[in-house]
Amino acid sequence: IQVGVEVHGKDGQSVTCTGEYVEFELLSLPSDVSRQSPLAIASGPVRMNPETKQREFMRIDLGRCLRQIVSDAIDDPKHKGQKLCRQRWWVCVELLRLVCSANSLDCSALDKAGVPALEWVLCIADERAAAAAAAAEDEA
């Protein structure tokens, strides 16, 4: 998300992303990059389902929110002379708050120490999105 961009929630709430971001980094061997499907980033908080008593991942497609995934090559710190492909992206903390409040989840862990942790899942490859992209390429 670009700094200063306003993001709207489903209930009409909005936030402007300015300030704090969480950075994500994916490292791959150069030989693996060509075989990987494009990143299809979905993310969301984990919550306990009161009926089933199971933990659930609330899948939220961030494809429209992430404007920039930066790719570059870096030296592999574990293997001298080898390179790694690095992909990095950032998620605005205010977006995390918006998602939590829209789903009635406690997000106080974003601001306070000593409160229950806020679990968040990040899915970087979506088989459904990859299948849809492959179908679109076949039609073209």
Short mmCIF file of N, CA and C in Angstrom, two decimals:
data_model
loop_
_atom_site.label_atom_id
_atom_site.label_comp_id
_atom_site.label_asym_id
_atom_site.label_seq_id
_atom_site.Cartn_x
_atom_site.Cartn_y
_atom_site.Cartn_z
N ILE A 1 0.85 -1.17 0.00
CA ILE A 1 0.00 0.00 0.00
C ILE A 1 0.89 1.22 0.00
N GLN A 2 0.59 2.14 -0.82
CA GLN A 2 1.38 3.35 -0.88
C GLN A 2 1.08 4.23 0.33
N VAL A 3 2.07 4.95 0.79
CA VAL A 3 1.88 5.83 1.93
C VAL A 3 0.88 6.91 1.56
N GLY A 4 -0.06 7.17 2.46
CA GLY A 4 -1.06 8.20 2.24
C GLY A 4 -2.32 7.72 1.53
N VAL A 5 -2.37 6.46 1.12
CA VAL A 5 -3.54 5.93 0.43
C VAL A 5 -4.62 5.59 1.45
N GLU A 6 -5.86 5.94 1.13
CA GLU A 6 -6.98 5.63 2.01
C GLU A 6 -7.56 4.28 1.62
N VAL A 7 -7.75 3.40 2.61
CA VAL A 7 -8.32 2.07 2.40
C VAL A 7 -9.66 2.02 3.11
N HIS A 8 -10.69 1.52 2.40
CA HIS A 8 -12.04 1.47 2.96
C HIS A 8 -12.40 0.05 3.36
N GLY A 9 -13.03 -0.10 4.53
CA GLY A 9 -13.53 -1.38 4.99
C GLY A 9 -14.94 -1.60 4.51
N LYS A 10 -15.44 -2.82 4.69
CA LYS A 10 -16.78 -3.16 4.20
C LYS A 10 -17.90 -2.44 4.94
N ASP A 11 -17.62 -1.96 6.15
CA ASP A 11 -18.66 -1.28 6.92
C ASP A 11 -18.55 0.24 6.82
N GLY A 12 -17.77 0.73 5.86
CA GLY A 12 -17.65 2.17 5.66
C GLY A 12 -16.49 2.81 6.39
N GLN A 13 -15.84 2.08 7.30
CA GLN A 13 -14.67 2.62 7.98
C GLN A 13 -13.55 2.79 6.97
N SER A 14 -12.67 3.72 7.24
CA SER A 14 -11.51 3.87 6.38
C SER A 14 -10.30 4.25 7.21
N VAL A 15 -9.13 3.94 6.69
CA VAL A 15 -7.87 4.32 7.34
C VAL A 15 -6.94 4.86 6.26
N THR A 16 -6.06 5.73 6.68
CA THR A 16 -5.03 6.23 5.78
C THR A 16 -3.72 5.62 6.23
N CYS A 17 -3.06 4.92 5.31
CA CYS A 17 -1.81 4.24 5.64
C CYS A 17 -0.66 5.23 5.60
N THR A 18 -0.15 5.53 6.79
CA THR A 18 0.98 6.45 6.90
C THR A 18 1.93 5.92 7.95
N GLY A 19 2.84 5.70 8.22
CA GLY A 19 3.62 5.33 9.37
C GLY A 19 4.13 3.91 9.45
N GLU A 20 3.52 3.15 10.32
CA GLU A 20 4.06 1.84 10.66
C GLU A 20 3.64 0.75 9.67
N TYR A 21 4.61 -0.05 9.29
CA TYR A 21 4.38 -1.16 8.37
C TYR A 21 5.08 -2.41 8.90
N VAL A 22 4.54 -3.56 8.54
CA VAL A 22 5.20 -4.84 8.82
C VAL A 22 5.83 -5.27 7.50
N GLU A 23 7.12 -5.60 7.54
CA GLU A 23 7.83 -6.01 6.32
C GLU A 23 7.89 -7.53 6.25
N PHE A 24 7.63 -8.06 5.05
CA PHE A 24 7.72 -9.49 4.78
C PHE A 24 8.80 -9.71 3.74
N GLU A 25 9.48 -10.84 3.85
CA GLU A 25 10.57 -11.14 2.93
C GLU A 25 10.52 -12.62 2.56
N LEU A 26 10.61 -12.90 1.27
CA LEU A 26 10.64 -14.26 0.76
C LEU A 26 11.96 -14.46 0.03
N LEU A 27 12.74 -15.45 0.47
CA LEU A 27 14.02 -15.76 -0.17
C LEU A 27 13.91 -17.06 -0.95
N SER A 28 14.45 -17.07 -2.17
CA SER A 28 14.41 -18.25 -3.03
C SER A 28 15.74 -18.41 -3.75
N LEU A 29 16.04 -19.64 -4.09
CA LEU A 29 17.20 -19.88 -4.94
C LEU A 29 16.87 -19.40 -6.35
N PRO A 30 17.83 -18.82 -7.06
CA PRO A 30 17.55 -18.34 -8.42
C PRO A 30 16.97 -19.42 -9.33
N SER A 31 17.39 -20.67 -9.17
CA SER A 31 16.88 -21.75 -10.02
C SER A 31 15.41 -22.07 -9.71
N ASP A 32 14.93 -21.71 -8.53
CA ASP A 32 13.54 -21.98 -8.16
C ASP A 32 12.57 -20.90 -8.62
N VAL A 33 13.07 -19.71 -8.85
CA VAL A 33 12.20 -18.57 -9.15
C VAL A 33 11.39 -18.81 -10.42
N SER A 34 12.02 -19.34 -11.45
CA SER A 34 11.31 -19.53 -12.72
C SER A 34 10.20 -20.57 -12.61
N ARG A 35 10.29 -21.46 -11.64
CA ARG A 35 9.27 -22.50 -11.45
C ARG A 35 8.15 -22.09 -10.52
N GLN A 36 8.30 -20.96 -9.85
CA GLN A 36 7.29 -20.51 -8.89
C GLN A 36 6.15 -19.81 -9.62
N SER A 37 4.96 -20.01 -9.11
CA SER A 37 3.84 -19.25 -9.64
C SER A 37 3.94 -17.83 -9.06
N PRO A 38 3.33 -16.86 -9.72
CA PRO A 38 3.37 -15.50 -9.17
C PRO A 38 2.78 -15.47 -7.76
N LEU A 39 3.29 -14.56 -6.96
CA LEU A 39 2.77 -14.43 -5.60
C LEU A 39 1.29 -14.04 -5.65
N ALA A 40 0.50 -14.75 -4.89
CA ALA A 40 -0.92 -14.45 -4.72
C ALA A 40 -1.14 -14.33 -3.22
N ILE A 41 -0.95 -13.14 -2.70
CA ILE A 41 -0.88 -12.94 -1.27
C ILE A 41 -2.27 -12.78 -0.67
N ALA A 42 -2.57 -13.67 0.26
CA ALA A 42 -3.80 -13.57 1.06
C ALA A 42 -3.34 -13.58 2.51
N SER A 43 -4.05 -12.88 3.34
CA SER A 43 -3.66 -12.80 4.73
C SER A 43 -4.89 -12.59 5.58
N GLY A 44 -4.74 -12.83 6.85
CA GLY A 44 -5.84 -12.56 7.75
C GLY A 44 -5.57 -13.06 9.15
N PRO A 45 -6.37 -12.58 10.09
CA PRO A 45 -6.20 -12.99 11.47
C PRO A 45 -6.71 -14.42 11.69
N VAL A 46 -6.23 -15.01 12.76
CA VAL A 46 -6.70 -16.33 13.18
C VAL A 46 -7.69 -16.09 14.32
N ARG A 47 -8.80 -16.79 14.27
CA ARG A 47 -9.79 -16.67 15.34
C ARG A 47 -10.28 -18.06 15.73
N MET A 48 -10.85 -18.15 16.91
CA MET A 48 -11.43 -19.39 17.40
C MET A 48 -12.91 -19.40 17.02
N ASN A 49 -13.34 -20.44 16.32
CA ASN A 49 -14.75 -20.59 15.97
C ASN A 49 -15.47 -21.08 17.22
N PRO A 50 -16.45 -20.33 17.73
CA PRO A 50 -17.12 -20.72 18.98
C PRO A 50 -17.95 -22.00 18.84
N GLU A 51 -18.41 -22.32 17.64
CA GLU A 51 -19.22 -23.52 17.44
C GLU A 51 -18.37 -24.78 17.32
N THR A 52 -17.31 -24.73 16.53
CA THR A 52 -16.50 -25.93 16.30
C THR A 52 -15.30 -26.03 17.25
N LYS A 53 -14.99 -24.93 17.93
CA LYS A 53 -13.82 -24.84 18.82
C LYS A 53 -12.51 -25.04 18.06
N GLN A 54 -12.52 -24.77 16.77
CA GLN A 54 -11.31 -24.88 15.96
C GLN A 54 -10.82 -23.49 15.58
N ARG A 55 -9.52 -23.39 15.39
CA ARG A 55 -8.93 -22.13 14.95
C ARG A 55 -9.16 -21.99 13.45
N GLU A 56 -9.53 -20.78 13.03
CA GLU A 56 -9.80 -20.51 11.62
C GLU A 56 -8.94 -19.35 11.14
N PHE A 57 -8.52 -19.45 9.91
CA PHE A 57 -7.77 -18.39 9.25
C PHE A 57 -8.75 -17.62 8.38
N MET A 58 -8.88 -16.35 8.62
CA MET A 58 -9.78 -15.51 7.83
C MET A 58 -9.00 -15.03 6.61
N ARG A 59 -9.28 -15.61 5.46
CA ARG A 59 -8.53 -15.35 4.23
C ARG A 59 -9.00 -14.05 3.57
N ILE A 60 -8.10 -13.07 3.50
CA ILE A 60 -8.39 -11.78 2.89
C ILE A 60 -7.39 -11.55 1.77
N ASP A 61 -7.88 -11.40 0.56
CA ASP A 61 -7.01 -11.20 -0.59
C ASP A 61 -6.37 -9.82 -0.51
N LEU A 62 -5.04 -9.78 -0.43
CA LEU A 62 -4.35 -8.50 -0.36
C LEU A 62 -3.81 -8.06 -1.72
N GLY A 63 -4.17 -8.80 -2.76
CA GLY A 63 -3.66 -8.48 -4.09
C GLY A 63 -3.93 -7.06 -4.52
N ARG A 64 -5.09 -6.52 -4.16
CA ARG A 64 -5.42 -5.15 -4.53
C ARG A 64 -4.78 -4.13 -3.61
N CYS A 65 -4.40 -4.56 -2.41
CA CYS A 65 -3.83 -3.63 -1.43
C CYS A 65 -2.33 -3.47 -1.58
N LEU A 66 -1.65 -4.53 -1.98
CA LEU A 66 -0.21 -4.46 -2.12
C LEU A 66 0.14 -3.88 -3.48
N ARG A 67 0.68 -2.70 -3.47
CA ARG A 67 1.01 -2.02 -4.72
C ARG A 67 2.41 -2.33 -5.20
N GLN A 68 3.25 -2.79 -4.29
CA GLN A 68 4.64 -2.96 -4.68
C GLN A 68 5.26 -4.16 -3.99
N ILE A 69 5.79 -5.06 -4.79
CA ILE A 69 6.61 -6.15 -4.29
C ILE A 69 7.99 -5.93 -4.91
N VAL A 70 8.97 -5.68 -4.08
CA VAL A 70 10.31 -5.35 -4.55
C VAL A 70 11.11 -6.64 -4.66
N SER A 71 11.71 -6.85 -5.82
CA SER A 71 12.54 -8.04 -6.06
C SER A 71 13.97 -7.60 -6.31
N ASP A 72 14.91 -8.34 -5.73
CA ASP A 72 16.32 -8.09 -5.98
C ASP A 72 17.12 -9.34 -5.68
N ALA A 73 18.40 -9.31 -5.96
CA ALA A 73 19.31 -10.44 -5.68
C ALA A 73 20.23 -10.03 -4.54
N ILE A 74 20.44 -10.95 -3.61
CA ILE A 74 21.33 -10.68 -2.47
C ILE A 74 22.30 -11.85 -2.32
N ASP A 75 23.40 -11.60 -1.60
CA ASP A 75 24.35 -12.67 -1.30
C ASP A 75 23.74 -13.60 -0.26
N ASP A 76 23.91 -14.90 -0.47
CA ASP A 76 23.42 -15.89 0.48
C ASP A 76 24.36 -15.90 1.68
N PRO A 77 23.88 -15.55 2.88
CA PRO A 77 24.76 -15.50 4.05
C PRO A 77 25.26 -16.87 4.50
N LYS A 78 24.58 -17.94 4.08
CA LYS A 78 24.98 -19.28 4.51
C LYS A 78 25.89 -19.98 3.52
N HIS A 79 25.88 -19.55 2.28
CA HIS A 79 26.69 -20.20 1.24
C HIS A 79 27.45 -19.14 0.46
N LYS A 80 28.73 -19.01 0.79
CA LYS A 80 29.56 -17.98 0.19
C LYS A 80 29.60 -18.14 -1.34
N GLY A 81 29.41 -17.03 -2.02
CA GLY A 81 29.47 -17.02 -3.48
C GLY A 81 28.13 -17.30 -4.15
N GLN A 82 27.12 -17.72 -3.39
CA GLN A 82 25.80 -17.97 -3.99
C GLN A 82 24.91 -16.75 -3.80
N LYS A 83 23.94 -16.64 -4.68
CA LYS A 83 22.97 -15.55 -4.62
C LYS A 83 21.59 -16.10 -4.26
N LEU A 84 20.77 -15.25 -3.70
CA LEU A 84 19.37 -15.56 -3.43
C LEU A 84 18.51 -14.48 -4.07
N CYS A 85 17.34 -14.86 -4.51
CA CYS A 85 16.35 -13.88 -4.99
C CYS A 85 15.49 -13.50 -3.80
N ARG A 86 15.37 -12.21 -3.59
CA ARG A 86 14.60 -11.72 -2.45
C ARG A 86 13.39 -10.92 -2.96
N GLN A 87 12.24 -11.23 -2.40
CA GLN A 87 11.03 -10.46 -2.68
C GLN A 87 10.55 -9.90 -1.36
N ARG A 88 10.28 -8.59 -1.34
CA ARG A 88 9.83 -7.93 -0.11
C ARG A 88 8.56 -7.14 -0.38
N TRP A 89 7.70 -7.10 0.65
CA TRP A 89 6.49 -6.29 0.58
C TRP A 89 6.13 -5.86 1.99
N TRP A 90 5.28 -4.86 2.08
CA TRP A 90 4.95 -4.24 3.34
C TRP A 90 3.44 -4.17 3.51
N VAL A 91 2.98 -4.37 4.74
CA VAL A 91 1.56 -4.26 5.06
C VAL A 91 1.42 -3.21 6.15
N CYS A 92 0.55 -2.27 5.92
CA CYS A 92 0.31 -1.17 6.85
C CYS A 92 -0.35 -1.69 8.13
N VAL A 93 0.14 -1.29 9.29
CA VAL A 93 -0.42 -1.70 10.57
C VAL A 93 -1.87 -1.23 10.68
N GLU A 94 -2.17 -0.07 10.13
CA GLU A 94 -3.55 0.43 10.17
C GLU A 94 -4.50 -0.48 9.40
N LEU A 95 -4.00 -1.13 8.34
CA LEU A 95 -4.82 -2.09 7.61
C LEU A 95 -5.12 -3.31 8.49
N LEU A 96 -4.15 -3.75 9.28
CA LEU A 96 -4.38 -4.85 10.21
C LEU A 96 -5.47 -4.47 11.22
N ARG A 97 -5.40 -3.24 11.72
CA ARG A 97 -6.42 -2.77 12.66
C ARG A 97 -7.81 -2.73 12.00
N LEU A 98 -7.87 -2.26 10.77
CA LEU A 98 -9.14 -2.17 10.06
C LEU A 98 -9.76 -3.55 9.88
N VAL A 99 -8.95 -4.52 9.49
CA VAL A 99 -9.44 -5.89 9.30
C VAL A 99 -9.95 -6.45 10.62
N CYS A 100 -9.20 -6.24 11.69
CA CYS A 100 -9.63 -6.75 13.00
C CYS A 100 -10.93 -6.10 13.46
N SER A 101 -11.01 -4.78 13.36
CA SER A 101 -12.22 -4.11 13.84
C SER A 101 -13.43 -4.48 12.98
N ALA A 102 -13.24 -4.67 11.68
CA ALA A 102 -14.35 -5.05 10.81
C ALA A 102 -14.87 -6.45 11.14
N ASN A 103 -14.04 -7.27 11.78
CA ASN A 103 -14.42 -8.63 12.12
C ASN A 103 -14.55 -8.83 13.63
N SER A 104 -14.68 -7.73 14.37
CA SER A 104 -14.88 -7.74 15.82
C SER A 104 -13.80 -8.54 16.55
N LEU A 105 -12.55 -8.35 16.14
CA LEU A 105 -11.43 -9.03 16.79
C LEU A 105 -10.60 -8.02 17.57
N ASP A 106 -10.08 -8.46 18.70
CA ASP A 106 -9.26 -7.61 19.56
C ASP A 106 -7.89 -7.40 18.91
N CYS A 107 -7.53 -6.16 18.68
CA CYS A 107 -6.22 -5.87 18.08
C CYS A 107 -5.32 -5.11 19.04
N SER A 108 -5.61 -5.18 20.34
CA SER A 108 -4.80 -4.45 21.31
C SER A 108 -3.34 -4.91 21.32
N ALA A 109 -3.07 -6.13 20.84
CA ALA A 109 -1.69 -6.63 20.79
C ALA A 109 -0.82 -5.81 19.83
N LEU A 110 -1.44 -5.06 18.93
CA LEU A 110 -0.67 -4.21 18.04
C LEU A 110 -0.07 -3.01 18.78
N ASP A 111 -0.63 -2.69 19.94
CA ASP A 111 -0.20 -1.49 20.66
C ASP A 111 0.36 -1.74 22.05
N LYS A 112 0.02 -2.89 22.66
CA LYS A 112 0.38 -3.11 24.06
C LYS A 112 1.14 -4.42 24.23
N ALA A 113 2.10 -4.40 25.13
CA ALA A 113 2.80 -5.63 25.51
C ALA A 113 2.00 -6.30 26.62
N GLY A 114 2.12 -7.61 26.74
CA GLY A 114 1.48 -8.33 27.84
C GLY A 114 0.03 -8.68 27.61
N VAL A 115 -0.50 -8.43 26.44
CA VAL A 115 -1.88 -8.84 26.12
C VAL A 115 -1.80 -10.06 25.21
N PRO A 116 -2.90 -10.81 25.08
CA PRO A 116 -2.85 -11.99 24.20
C PRO A 116 -2.40 -11.61 22.79
N ALA A 117 -1.54 -12.44 22.24
CA ALA A 117 -0.98 -12.18 20.90
C ALA A 117 -2.08 -12.22 19.84
N LEU A 118 -1.88 -11.44 18.81
CA LEU A 118 -2.75 -11.46 17.65
C LEU A 118 -2.08 -12.33 16.61
N GLU A 119 -2.66 -13.49 16.33
CA GLU A 119 -2.09 -14.38 15.33
C GLU A 119 -2.55 -13.93 13.95
N TRP A 120 -1.64 -13.96 12.99
CA TRP A 120 -1.94 -13.53 11.64
C TRP A 120 -1.29 -14.52 10.69
N VAL A 121 -2.01 -14.98 9.70
CA VAL A 121 -1.50 -15.96 8.75
C VAL A 121 -1.27 -15.25 7.42
N LEU A 122 -0.19 -15.61 6.75
CA LEU A 122 0.11 -15.07 5.44
C LEU A 122 0.27 -16.22 4.47
N CYS A 123 -0.53 -16.22 3.43
CA CYS A 123 -0.48 -17.25 2.39
C CYS A 123 0.10 -16.60 1.14
N ILE A 124 1.23 -17.09 0.65
CA ILE A 124 1.88 -16.43 -0.49
C ILE A 124 1.62 -17.12 -1.82
N ALA A 125 1.02 -18.29 -1.80
CA ALA A 125 0.69 -19.00 -3.04
C ALA A 125 -0.72 -19.53 -2.90
N ASP A 126 -1.57 -19.17 -3.81
CA ASP A 126 -2.96 -19.57 -3.76
C ASP A 126 -3.25 -20.43 -4.97
N GLU A 127 -3.53 -21.71 -4.73
CA GLU A 127 -3.76 -22.63 -5.85
C GLU A 127 -4.96 -22.20 -6.68
N ARG A 128 -5.98 -21.64 -6.03
CA ARG A 128 -7.15 -21.18 -6.79
C ARG A 128 -6.78 -20.01 -7.70
N ALA A 129 -5.98 -19.08 -7.19
CA ALA A 129 -5.57 -17.93 -8.00
C ALA A 129 -4.66 -18.38 -9.14
N ALA A 130 -3.78 -19.33 -8.87
CA ALA A 130 -2.89 -19.85 -9.90
C ALA A 130 -3.69 -20.55 -11.00
N ALA A 131 -4.71 -21.33 -10.61
CA ALA A 131 -5.55 -22.01 -11.60
C ALA A 131 -6.33 -21.00 -12.44
N ALA A 132 -6.82 -19.94 -11.82
CA ALA A 132 -7.57 -18.90 -12.54
C ALA A 132 -6.65 -18.18 -13.51
N ALA A 133 -5.41 -17.90 -13.08
CA ALA A 133 -4.45 -17.22 -13.97
C ALA A 133 -4.09 -18.12 -15.15
N ALA A 134 -3.92 -19.42 -14.91
CA ALA A 134 -3.61 -20.35 -15.99
C ALA A 134 -4.77 -20.43 -16.98
N ALA A 135 -5.99 -20.43 -16.48
CA ALA A 135 -7.17 -20.49 -17.35
C ALA A 135 -7.26 -19.22 -18.19
N ALA A 136 -6.95 -18.08 -17.59
CA ALA A 136 -6.99 -16.81 -18.32
C ALA A 136 -5.93 -16.79 -19.43
N GLU A 137 -4.73 -17.35 -19.16
CA GLU A 137 -3.69 -17.43 -20.19
C GLU A 137 -4.12 -18.34 -21.33
N ASP A 138 -4.79 -19.44 -21.02
CA ASP A 138 -5.25 -20.37 -22.06
C ASP A 138 -6.28 -19.71 -22.96
N GLU A 139 -7.12 -18.83 -22.38
CA GLU A 139 -8.15 -18.16 -23.17
C GLU A 139 -7.56 -17.09 -24.06
N ALA A 140 -6.42 -16.54 -23.68
CA ALA A 140 -5.81 -15.42 -24.44
C ALA A 140 -5.14 -15.87 -25.72
#
